[in-house]
């Protein structure tokens, strides 16, 4: 598989996220990697649909919005894995996990729990948050600073621990 070509860290800084996906689609076609090809085609379709929904027919999503679409697609596949496991369909579980692996290559490196904890402490101190009532403001500030390196659930968990 051409997984190394999907690795985001190898992306040139000047290439946009959308153009990188187009390039990866071509590479998957050349390599005859059917899993990657299907996943990237579906991702491209989801990105175009999201762009039309948000910006109109001629719009193109920015990198942040595109990453949100990738996360949404991964979430759908994780739900498929859960359903297939409950149904006792190991072949469907493996197929969905392979698709998730392709999509995860587009996500930035995940933030460690320690890093996230420090950032949560910093934001809480900056905002002067003291109770769960302040959680919304803290979450909003954290979402901007985390920039896709942690999911909302883990951020929420860390904030809730500290504002209990």
Short mmCIF file of C-alpha atoms in Angstrom, two decimals:
data_model
loop_
_atom_site.label_atom_id
_atom_site.label_comp_id
_atom_site.label_asym_id
_atom_site.label_seq_id
_atom_site.Cartn_x
_atom_site.Cartn_y
_atom_site.Cartn_z
CA UNK A 1 0.00 0.00 0.00
CA UNK A 2 1.12 3.53 -0.57
CA UNK A 3 0.40 4.67 2.97
CA UNK A 4 3.57 6.74 3.15
CA UNK A 5 2.23 8.95 0.38
CA UNK A 6 -0.83 9.77 2.48
CA UNK A 7 1.18 10.83 5.51
CA UNK A 8 0.39 14.44 6.24
CA UNK A 9 3.85 15.20 7.58
CA UNK A 10 5.24 14.64 4.08
CA UNK A 11 2.85 17.22 2.60
CA UNK A 12 4.46 20.35 1.24
CA UNK A 13 3.37 23.36 3.27
CA UNK A 14 2.15 25.25 0.23
CA UNK A 15 -0.18 22.50 -0.96
CA UNK A 16 -3.74 22.89 0.30
CA UNK A 17 -5.54 20.04 1.95
CA UNK A 18 -7.97 19.67 -0.95
CA UNK A 19 -5.23 19.59 -3.58
CA UNK A 20 -3.33 17.04 -1.48
CA UNK A 21 -6.38 14.77 -1.55
CA UNK A 22 -6.58 15.11 -5.34
CA UNK A 23 -2.90 14.20 -5.60
CA UNK A 24 -3.38 11.21 -3.29
CA UNK A 25 -6.31 10.07 -5.43
CA UNK A 26 -4.05 10.03 -8.49
CA UNK A 27 -1.36 8.14 -6.56
CA UNK A 28 -3.89 5.54 -5.38
CA UNK A 29 -5.05 5.08 -9.00
CA UNK A 30 -1.48 4.60 -10.18
CA UNK A 31 -0.78 2.11 -7.40
CA UNK A 32 -4.09 0.32 -8.00
CA UNK A 33 -4.83 0.58 -4.27
CA UNK A 34 -8.58 -0.02 -4.31
CA UNK A 35 -9.14 0.59 -0.60
CA UNK A 36 -7.39 3.96 -0.64
CA UNK A 37 -8.98 4.84 -3.97
CA UNK A 38 -12.52 4.23 -2.70
CA UNK A 39 -11.90 5.99 0.60
CA UNK A 40 -10.38 9.06 -1.04
CA UNK A 41 -13.17 9.23 -3.61
CA UNK A 42 -15.74 9.12 -0.83
CA UNK A 43 -13.81 11.76 1.11
CA UNK A 44 -13.62 14.01 -1.94
CA UNK A 45 -17.35 13.67 -2.40
CA UNK A 46 -18.02 14.46 1.28
CA UNK A 47 -15.73 17.49 1.06
CA UNK A 48 -17.49 18.79 -2.04
CA UNK A 49 -20.90 18.24 -0.47
CA UNK A 50 -19.81 20.11 2.70
CA UNK A 51 -18.39 22.96 0.60
CA UNK A 52 -21.64 23.30 -1.35
CA UNK A 53 -23.66 23.18 1.84
CA UNK A 54 -21.53 25.82 3.57
CA UNK A 55 -20.29 28.08 0.76
CA UNK A 56 -22.36 27.39 -2.32
CA UNK A 57 -21.54 25.65 -5.59
CA UNK A 58 -18.25 27.44 -6.23
CA UNK A 59 -16.96 27.33 -2.65
CA UNK A 60 -13.92 25.42 -1.42
CA UNK A 61 -13.44 24.49 2.21
CA UNK A 62 -10.45 25.69 4.16
CA UNK A 63 -8.14 23.21 5.85
CA UNK A 64 -9.90 23.47 9.22
CA UNK A 65 -13.32 22.74 7.75
CA UNK A 66 -11.89 19.94 5.63
CA UNK A 67 -10.36 18.33 8.72
CA UNK A 68 -13.77 18.46 10.37
CA UNK A 69 -15.20 16.53 7.41
CA UNK A 70 -12.41 13.93 7.71
CA UNK A 71 -13.22 13.50 11.41
CA UNK A 72 -16.91 13.11 10.57
CA UNK A 73 -16.12 10.39 8.02
CA UNK A 74 -13.90 8.59 10.54
CA UNK A 75 -16.70 8.75 13.10
CA UNK A 76 -19.11 7.17 10.58
CA UNK A 77 -16.65 4.36 9.95
CA UNK A 78 -16.10 3.82 13.68
CA UNK A 79 -19.85 3.48 14.07
CA UNK A 80 -19.78 0.91 11.26
CA UNK A 81 -17.06 -1.01 13.11
CA UNK A 82 -19.19 -1.06 16.26
CA UNK A 83 -22.23 -2.28 14.34
CA UNK A 84 -20.27 -4.94 12.49
CA UNK A 85 -18.71 -6.21 15.72
CA UNK A 86 -22.14 -6.51 17.33
CA UNK A 87 -23.43 -8.34 14.25
CA UNK A 88 -20.47 -10.73 14.27
CA UNK A 89 -19.12 -9.68 10.87
CA UNK A 90 -15.32 -9.70 11.18
CA UNK A 91 -14.76 -9.06 7.46
CA UNK A 92 -16.76 -5.81 7.66
CA UNK A 93 -14.82 -4.80 10.79
CA UNK A 94 -11.50 -5.28 9.01
CA UNK A 95 -12.66 -3.41 5.91
CA UNK A 96 -13.85 -0.42 7.97
CA UNK A 97 -10.63 -0.38 10.00
CA UNK A 98 -8.59 -0.31 6.78
CA UNK A 99 -10.64 2.65 5.58
CA UNK A 100 -10.16 4.44 8.92
CA UNK A 101 -6.40 3.93 8.60
CA UNK A 102 -6.41 5.72 5.24
CA UNK A 103 -8.41 8.66 6.61
CA UNK A 104 -6.33 8.99 9.78
CA UNK A 105 -3.31 9.82 7.65
CA UNK A 106 -4.94 13.20 6.94
CA UNK A 107 -5.30 14.14 10.59
CA UNK A 108 -2.62 16.13 12.39
CA UNK A 109 -0.62 14.36 15.09
CA UNK A 110 -2.78 13.82 18.15
CA UNK A 111 -2.13 15.86 21.26
CA UNK A 112 -1.00 13.82 24.26
CA UNK A 113 -3.15 13.74 27.39
CA UNK A 114 -0.47 15.66 29.28
CA UNK A 115 -0.30 18.38 26.61
CA UNK A 116 -4.08 18.66 26.56
CA UNK A 117 -4.21 18.84 30.36
CA UNK A 118 -1.67 21.67 30.44
CA UNK A 119 -3.55 23.57 27.75
CA UNK A 120 -6.85 23.10 29.61
CA UNK A 121 -5.24 24.44 32.80
CA UNK A 122 -3.86 27.44 30.91
CA UNK A 123 -7.18 28.31 29.27
CA UNK A 124 -9.10 27.91 32.54
CA UNK A 125 -6.63 30.25 34.27
CA UNK A 126 -6.79 32.80 31.42
CA UNK A 127 -10.59 32.84 31.40
CA UNK A 128 -10.93 32.68 35.18
CA UNK A 129 -13.32 29.74 34.89
CA UNK A 130 -14.38 28.24 38.20
CA UNK A 131 -17.45 26.09 37.63
CA UNK A 132 -19.24 23.95 35.07
CA UNK A 133 -21.20 27.06 34.04
CA UNK A 134 -18.00 28.31 32.41
CA UNK A 135 -17.44 25.09 30.46
CA UNK A 136 -18.86 26.42 27.17
CA UNK A 137 -16.44 29.35 27.02
CA UNK A 138 -13.50 27.14 27.95
CA UNK A 139 -14.48 24.57 25.31
CA UNK A 140 -14.76 27.25 22.62
CA UNK A 141 -11.32 28.66 23.41
CA UNK A 142 -9.80 25.18 23.53
CA UNK A 143 -11.32 24.13 20.19
CA UNK A 144 -9.53 27.05 18.54
CA UNK A 145 -6.17 26.32 20.19
CA UNK A 146 -6.24 22.56 19.76
CA UNK A 147 -6.74 22.97 15.98
CA UNK A 148 -7.93 19.42 15.37
CA UNK A 149 -5.24 17.68 17.41
CA UNK A 150 -7.76 16.36 19.96
CA UNK A 151 -11.40 15.33 19.69
CA UNK A 152 -14.21 17.16 21.44
CA UNK A 153 -14.93 14.24 23.75
CA UNK A 154 -11.42 14.17 25.24
CA UNK A 155 -11.37 17.97 25.55
CA UNK A 156 -14.74 17.91 27.30
CA UNK A 157 -13.57 15.18 29.67
CA UNK A 158 -10.46 17.13 30.66
CA UNK A 159 -12.40 20.36 31.17
CA UNK A 160 -15.10 18.59 33.22
CA UNK A 161 -12.42 17.06 35.50
CA UNK A 162 -10.98 20.47 36.27
CA UNK A 163 -14.24 22.38 36.65
CA UNK A 164 -16.02 19.82 38.83
#
